[in-house]
Structures are given as C-alpha cells and as structure tokens.
C-alpha cells in the first residue's frame, strides 16, 4: 500500500522556516520587507574562522571523520565546559552533531520509548514538540506567563510528572522569549529530576548572549549528581554566527552519548569535516568577536524594548538573553484594522506582512497565541524602520 508513515503525518512543518521562506521570496521579487523572523545573527562568521576552514579544505581535510567528531574538537569542547561552566567531562562524553537541533533529536531518539513523556515550557521553541513526537514520545507542555518570566516553576513540573516521564527540557536563555532561569529554580528542578529519576536536557545554545551583566548558569554545574542525569546541548551557530555550518554538540552520560553516536552513524555519519575545523577554531581562538556581537545585540534589545513601549496595549517580558522579544499583542485582536479583522497571532502576522511589510513569527507556533516573536538580530536602522511600520499599522 502506497502511504506515508503516521510519524510523518503527525509532524508539523516549522512555522519559522515557512514564514522566513515567504519573506525571502517577497524580497527576491523586489518587495521591501523588514524581517524580524529569522533566528540567526545577521553578522558574518568571523574571518579567522572562515580562513581556518578554507585552509583545511585546501589541505584535503575532506574525508570522513569519526562519527562523534574529530578528537581535537571534542577535546576543545571539554576545555570549553571546564573554562566557561566549571563542568568536567571526558571526550567520550561528548558528541558533535549537525547543529544543536540534531543534538536534541539524537538525545530523544536515544532515550525515549513509545509512550514516554517529555516535559517543557510553553512558550517553546517550535521544534521541541515535533522532535519529541518523532521519538514516539508525548510532549507534556507546562504553561508559563510573563509574570513568572516564562520559566517553569518546580511545582508546575512536579504536577505533570508521571511514571512515563523520561526528560525535562530547560531552555535558558530561551527561544522564543529571551528569558533566563535563575540558579535557585534550576537547583530545585535538578533535585526534582533526581528524585523522580528522569533526565534533564539543558538547551544552552544562547549561553553567550546575556545582557545586564547576567552570567550563564548551567543546571549541570549546580550539583554533581544532577550533571550525571543531564544532557548539556550547545553549539557554534548563535555565538559565532555560524548557523549554516551546522555544528552542535552534547555533553552527557557516557552510555547515552554512545547510543547517540550509534544512531548518528546510521543517519548523518559525521558532521562536515571542514565545519568541524571552523568550530575548533571558534572555540579555541580569542572570544572577542563573540563579545562584540553580544554588545551589539544588547544595544538592539534596548532599542526594540523602547520602541514597543511606545505602542499602546503591548506588553512583554524584557529579554535577558538570546535575540528575541515576545510581546503580547492580544489587546489588538478583534479590531478592524484597515478593513481587516485580526484574530490571533497567525492573522496578526499575515496583517503585518501584507499591510506593513514586516515579517514576524506568530506565537501560536510556540504555544502562545497572544504573542508574536520578533528577532532583533538585524541592524538598528532596520529595527527602527520596522517598528515605525508596526506602530503605524496598529495606530
């Protein structure tokens, strides 16, 4: 019988990638669209990283590598965790994959059985529920609010835990909200995971992009026992503006990392050889380029917050990291704007794109229909111009 798998039918396409593709198509047609949609830095990859990859290409470093990544890169990741997070791993506890998304996919493929449950907060990164479903597990969503900084409270997590709970996902700093878990809450979540014997998956891909003098805290660094049940996921995409290089990495329990490597060996094999050299250079060279980008993002964060303060009826939790703001625009739902009645984030997104030529992401893709996600990974001029258009459209 010619049919598709139930698994494929159950997975929704990425709303973010779909809207970004539409915006890119409009821009290709010469339409002036300001894009707040893309979840990637607008800076180019630093030249010294590109140079190292080009040199490796010229030297013929174009063959298969070990499935979990070249030894030098895994050792550099071990040193990075020691230097930045006070976490101690052996290279055998590290696996390099084709982006942090692939890392999370591999983790859930390695630990989940049909019917298992994986807990995470809403608003959530659009891929969490779909990756969970692809592992034949069930997403368990904990609703959070701006008043709690969009962070799960330990008692909320405890209320949804069951005998089928396999993992709790923590995203800090968060996509889509830019909010950050405090150390006390992380410690309580770690204790809860130990007590209930479930894994923690700590998505730390935005670790280096923190504002207002905040310092990153990994849940795995708070307790040695918690480290033993935690997968720490990171990568080079956001910190070094290397999204297209597709290099993410995981540190975790050795037995589970070995299982991830077996899975990867039959799916992608190794990450791209020359991209691994770029990542090795990124992690071991000066980190000044990262700090320069972080400062630029903080300035942009300040500007976009100021501009939203000018628009009546819109509220937000001030982003503490990453490069997203997640405003609540629901006070404008039900209005007739320029002859169109706008109800929900999808219609608001369509209205802003069609009428104001501004591209944003609807919050319903993250489980929060009252909100929109805007990325401020674009120039100050674009931010101000885009916010002028949004303000005028909603006036």
XYZ file of C-alpha atoms in Angstrom:
395
model
C 0.000 0.000 0.000
C 1.390 3.373 -1.015
C 1.089 5.626 2.018
C 3.144 7.843 4.280
C 4.103 6.940 7.829
C 1.885 8.039 10.686
C 5.000 9.612 12.178
C 5.463 11.940 9.229
C 1.770 12.827 9.175
C 1.880 13.822 12.850
C 4.770 16.262 12.479
C 4.002 19.889 11.679
C 6.291 21.903 9.415
C 8.423 24.619 11.001
C 6.357 27.819 11.075
C 9.559 29.840 11.431
C 11.184 28.391 8.316
C 7.960 28.651 6.321
C 7.464 32.354 7.093
C 11.145 33.084 6.554
C 10.908 31.426 3.126
C 7.879 33.566 2.231
C 9.677 36.740 3.310
C 12.773 35.781 1.315
C 10.586 35.147 -1.723
C 8.952 38.585 -1.380
C 12.355 40.230 -1.047
C 13.570 38.366 -4.129
C 10.656 39.919 -6.016
C 11.875 43.363 -5.008
C 9.284 43.911 -2.272
C 10.595 45.985 0.633
C 10.091 43.690 3.655
C 11.734 44.191 7.021
C 12.487 40.798 8.532
C 12.168 40.152 12.260
C 11.648 36.438 11.652
C 14.984 34.707 11.250
C 16.556 33.064 14.283
C 20.132 33.738 13.256
C 22.683 36.516 13.741
C 22.964 38.990 10.876
C 26.745 39.195 11.328
C 29.085 37.248 9.070
C 31.152 34.416 10.513
C 34.447 35.928 11.765
C 37.175 35.843 9.120
C 39.657 33.810 11.154
C 37.116 31.001 11.426
C 36.429 31.048 7.690
C 40.162 31.147 6.964
C 40.797 28.061 9.085
C 38.070 26.118 7.288
C 39.314 27.226 3.867
C 42.843 26.171 4.774
C 41.622 22.741 5.880
C 39.752 22.395 2.591
C 42.888 23.240 0.644
C 44.850 20.744 2.724
C 42.449 17.986 1.727
C 40.604 17.599 5.018
C 37.565 16.408 3.090
C 37.127 12.792 4.152
C 35.005 11.014 6.737
C 35.843 11.747 10.360
C 34.920 9.758 13.476
C 31.142 9.773 13.881
C 31.072 11.781 17.147
C 33.532 14.360 15.798
C 37.285 14.732 15.497
C 39.271 14.199 18.691
C 40.667 17.748 18.711
C 37.197 19.281 18.593
C 35.800 17.049 21.332
C 38.816 17.906 23.496
C 38.229 21.606 22.811
C 34.605 21.193 23.894
C 35.780 19.521 27.110
C 38.027 22.540 27.745
C 35.193 24.955 26.903
C 32.925 23.329 29.504
C 35.715 23.453 32.091
C 36.585 27.083 31.314
C 33.112 28.566 30.940
C 30.838 26.341 33.009
C 33.018 24.627 35.626
C 31.862 21.315 34.184
C 34.222 18.371 33.860
C 33.768 15.768 31.139
C 35.887 13.282 29.244
C 35.919 13.310 25.423
C 33.938 10.052 25.499
C 31.036 12.043 26.977
C 30.980 14.460 24.020
C 29.298 14.045 20.644
C 29.345 16.597 17.834
C 26.272 16.633 15.609
C 24.817 18.586 12.673
C 23.549 21.510 14.744
C 22.003 21.735 18.214
C 18.635 20.712 16.723
C 20.222 17.463 15.566
C 21.763 17.066 19.021
C 18.352 17.236 20.692
C 16.899 14.883 18.081
C 19.653 12.347 18.790
C 19.159 12.611 22.551
C 15.454 11.883 22.349
C 15.980 9.057 19.866
C 18.468 7.539 22.298
C 16.391 7.772 25.490
C 12.704 7.625 24.525
C 10.442 4.627 24.093
C 6.897 4.750 22.698
C 4.590 6.407 25.218
C 7.328 8.129 27.213
C 6.703 11.757 28.171
C 8.947 14.797 27.791
C 8.175 17.963 29.773
C 8.928 21.501 28.603
C 7.555 25.031 28.963
C 5.234 26.971 26.726
C 6.168 29.274 25.079
C 8.529 26.757 23.492
C 10.932 26.546 20.592
C 8.819 25.347 17.673
C 10.833 22.150 17.179
C 10.563 20.742 20.715
C 7.113 19.136 20.355
C 7.839 17.842 16.865
C 11.185 16.270 17.819
C 9.516 14.662 20.832
C 6.797 13.212 18.590
C 9.430 11.917 16.160
C 10.878 9.917 19.053
C 7.438 8.295 19.593
C 7.127 10.128 22.899
C 4.458 12.545 24.114
C 5.039 16.283 24.638
C 3.887 17.484 28.064
C 3.586 21.257 27.977
C 3.733 23.450 31.088
C 2.031 26.813 30.563
C 4.038 29.811 31.784
C 3.367 33.543 31.857
C 5.321 36.761 31.531
C 4.699 37.285 35.254
C 6.858 34.236 36.002
C 9.392 35.273 33.369
C 8.163 32.434 31.138
C 10.109 29.973 33.319
C 8.596 26.782 34.700
C 8.159 26.651 38.445
C 9.288 23.414 40.107
C 5.777 22.825 41.474
C 4.345 23.120 37.951
C 6.780 20.495 36.714
C 6.054 18.228 39.658
C 2.329 18.403 38.933
C 2.777 16.885 35.448
C 5.419 14.263 36.206
C 4.348 10.648 35.858
C 5.833 7.180 35.712
C 6.294 7.765 31.960
C 8.318 10.989 32.292
C 11.645 10.481 30.565
C 13.060 14.017 30.431
C 12.582 17.680 31.318
C 13.801 20.211 28.755
C 15.167 23.530 30.026
C 15.855 26.339 27.536
C 17.893 29.171 29.077
C 18.290 31.728 27.583
C 15.047 30.909 25.847
C 13.894 30.891 22.277
C 11.307 32.499 21.834
C 11.198 34.667 24.973
C 14.820 35.565 25.730
C 14.216 34.869 29.414
C 16.624 33.103 31.781
C 16.192 30.653 34.665
C 17.717 31.717 37.981
C 20.088 29.396 39.839
C 17.651 28.682 42.683
C 14.949 27.460 40.285
C 17.437 25.371 38.327
C 18.647 23.785 41.554
C 15.091 22.849 42.543
C 14.397 21.393 39.100
C 17.596 19.362 39.332
C 16.579 17.977 42.733
C 13.159 17.092 41.350
C 14.681 15.271 38.361
C 16.973 13.299 40.681
C 14.100 12.395 42.961
C 11.891 11.242 40.079
C 14.787 9.722 38.098
C 14.281 11.458 34.790
C 16.813 13.112 32.513
C 17.331 16.851 32.103
C 18.043 18.272 28.649
C 19.569 21.734 29.041
C 19.441 23.724 25.806
C 22.190 26.334 26.213
C 22.714 27.392 22.602
C 22.273 31.102 23.522
C 24.625 30.885 26.500
C 26.994 33.626 25.334
C 24.236 36.161 24.582
C 23.285 37.508 28.009
C 22.566 41.105 28.994
C 22.555 43.387 32.027
C 25.716 41.733 33.399
C 23.999 38.360 33.823
C 26.246 35.311 33.889
C 25.195 31.988 32.438
C 24.378 29.188 34.847
C 24.170 25.613 33.601
C 21.902 23.345 35.629
C 24.571 20.632 35.301
C 27.099 22.777 37.194
C 24.965 23.080 40.310
C 25.278 19.502 41.515
C 27.493 16.574 40.528
C 24.581 14.151 40.739
C 22.445 16.391 38.516
C 25.282 16.527 35.998
C 25.088 12.739 35.825
C 21.498 12.838 34.508
C 21.819 15.961 32.340
C 22.475 16.428 28.646
C 24.017 19.857 28.014
C 23.372 20.990 24.447
C 25.295 23.828 22.837
C 26.878 24.741 19.517
C 28.594 27.406 17.461
C 25.605 28.695 15.474
C 24.497 31.635 17.597
C 27.659 32.672 19.460
C 29.892 32.743 16.380
C 27.264 33.441 13.697
C 27.809 30.017 12.131
C 24.215 28.884 11.607
C 24.860 27.386 8.166
C 27.912 25.445 9.317
C 25.620 23.050 11.242
C 27.741 22.192 14.264
C 26.133 21.445 17.604
C 27.388 19.336 20.476
C 26.180 17.441 23.520
C 27.826 16.521 26.800
C 26.071 13.853 28.797
C 26.068 10.413 30.406
C 28.642 8.291 28.580
C 26.364 5.345 27.883
C 23.714 7.630 26.381
C 26.287 9.530 24.317
C 27.498 6.209 22.904
C 23.893 5.385 21.963
C 23.592 8.778 20.243
C 26.749 8.023 18.302
C 25.334 4.700 17.108
C 22.169 6.454 15.943
C 24.156 9.183 14.220
C 26.315 6.597 12.482
C 23.244 5.378 10.600
C 21.693 8.786 9.879
C 24.202 11.538 9.113
C 27.514 9.851 9.990
C 29.974 12.572 10.981
C 29.326 16.327 10.847
C 31.005 18.049 7.898
C 34.764 17.796 8.233
C 35.653 21.385 7.337
C 32.849 22.754 9.536
C 34.419 20.891 12.456
C 37.685 22.732 11.837
C 35.765 26.013 11.837
C 34.163 25.064 15.145
C 37.516 24.041 16.616
C 38.940 27.435 15.698
C 35.891 29.237 17.091
C 36.198 27.547 20.475
C 39.968 27.848 20.867
C 40.705 31.323 19.447
C 40.008 34.723 21.018
C 36.395 35.232 22.082
C 36.419 38.988 21.421
C 34.240 38.652 18.307
C 31.578 36.958 20.439
C 31.650 39.808 22.937
C 31.394 42.399 20.143
C 28.265 40.710 18.805
C 26.832 40.372 22.311
C 27.242 44.106 22.935
C 25.549 44.890 19.631
C 22.623 42.607 20.467
C 22.241 44.223 23.890
C 22.017 47.668 22.305
C 19.422 46.374 19.852
C 17.485 44.752 22.702
C 17.326 48.114 24.461
C 16.094 49.892 21.337
C 13.365 47.400 20.429
C 12.083 47.427 24.017
C 11.930 51.237 23.951
C 10.044 51.139 20.671
C 7.470 48.642 21.965
C 6.940 50.903 24.982
C 5.616 53.487 22.513
C 2.755 51.249 21.334
C -0.409 51.188 23.428
C -1.644 47.848 24.672
C 1.526 45.816 24.084
C 3.378 44.208 26.982
C 6.438 41.962 27.143
C 8.915 40.301 29.475
C 12.219 42.081 28.955
C 14.621 39.688 27.209
C 17.608 38.791 29.376
C 19.417 36.915 26.624
C 19.243 35.489 23.089
C 17.968 37.903 20.409
C 14.199 37.609 20.630
C 11.382 39.624 22.136
C 7.967 38.003 22.650
C 5.368 40.753 23.004
C 1.734 40.156 23.945
C -0.324 41.824 21.203
C -3.683 40.296 22.124
C -5.187 43.669 23.090
C -5.243 44.391 19.345
C -7.130 41.182 18.495
C -10.725 41.639 17.375
C -10.033 45.088 15.997
C -10.913 46.102 12.484
C -7.640 47.448 11.126
C -7.649 48.885 7.625
C -10.757 46.876 6.796
C -9.412 43.622 8.244
C -10.467 41.982 11.481
C -7.424 40.481 13.180
C -7.948 37.497 15.485
C -4.965 35.537 16.741
C -1.249 35.575 16.066
C -1.464 33.981 12.603
C -3.821 36.683 11.327
C -1.730 39.388 13.012
C 1.396 38.006 11.354
C -0.340 37.995 7.947
C -1.653 41.510 8.507
C 1.766 42.909 9.406
C 3.397 41.182 6.443
C 0.773 42.185 3.881
C -0.056 45.678 5.150
C 3.116 46.855 6.862
C 5.684 44.725 5.027
C 7.108 43.474 8.329
C 7.876 39.781 8.871
C 7.371 38.308 12.350
C 6.617 34.819 13.731
C 3.170 34.002 15.167
C 3.194 32.983 18.804
C 0.854 30.059 18.222
C 3.843 28.217 16.715
C 5.338 28.380 20.215
C 2.132 27.522 22.053
C 1.285 31.146 22.926
C -1.275 32.625 20.537
C -1.422 36.007 22.304
C 2.151 36.735 21.299
C 4.451 37.393 18.362
C 8.149 36.556 18.180
C 10.485 39.186 16.785
C 14.188 38.613 16.300
C 16.318 41.698 16.828
C 19.251 40.079 15.029
C 19.180 42.868 12.494
C 20.550 46.405 12.254
C 19.374 49.302 14.396
C 18.183 51.052 11.242
C 16.057 48.031 10.295
C 14.713 47.752 13.852
C 13.647 51.385 13.936
C 12.151 51.278 10.454
C 10.280 48.064 11.204
C 8.965 49.365 14.498
C 7.801 52.568 12.755
C 5.764 50.394 10.414
C 4.294 48.268 13.212
C 3.391 51.350 15.244
C 1.704 52.975 12.246
C -0.141 49.785 11.274
C -1.580 49.366 14.773
C -2.361 53.076 15.320
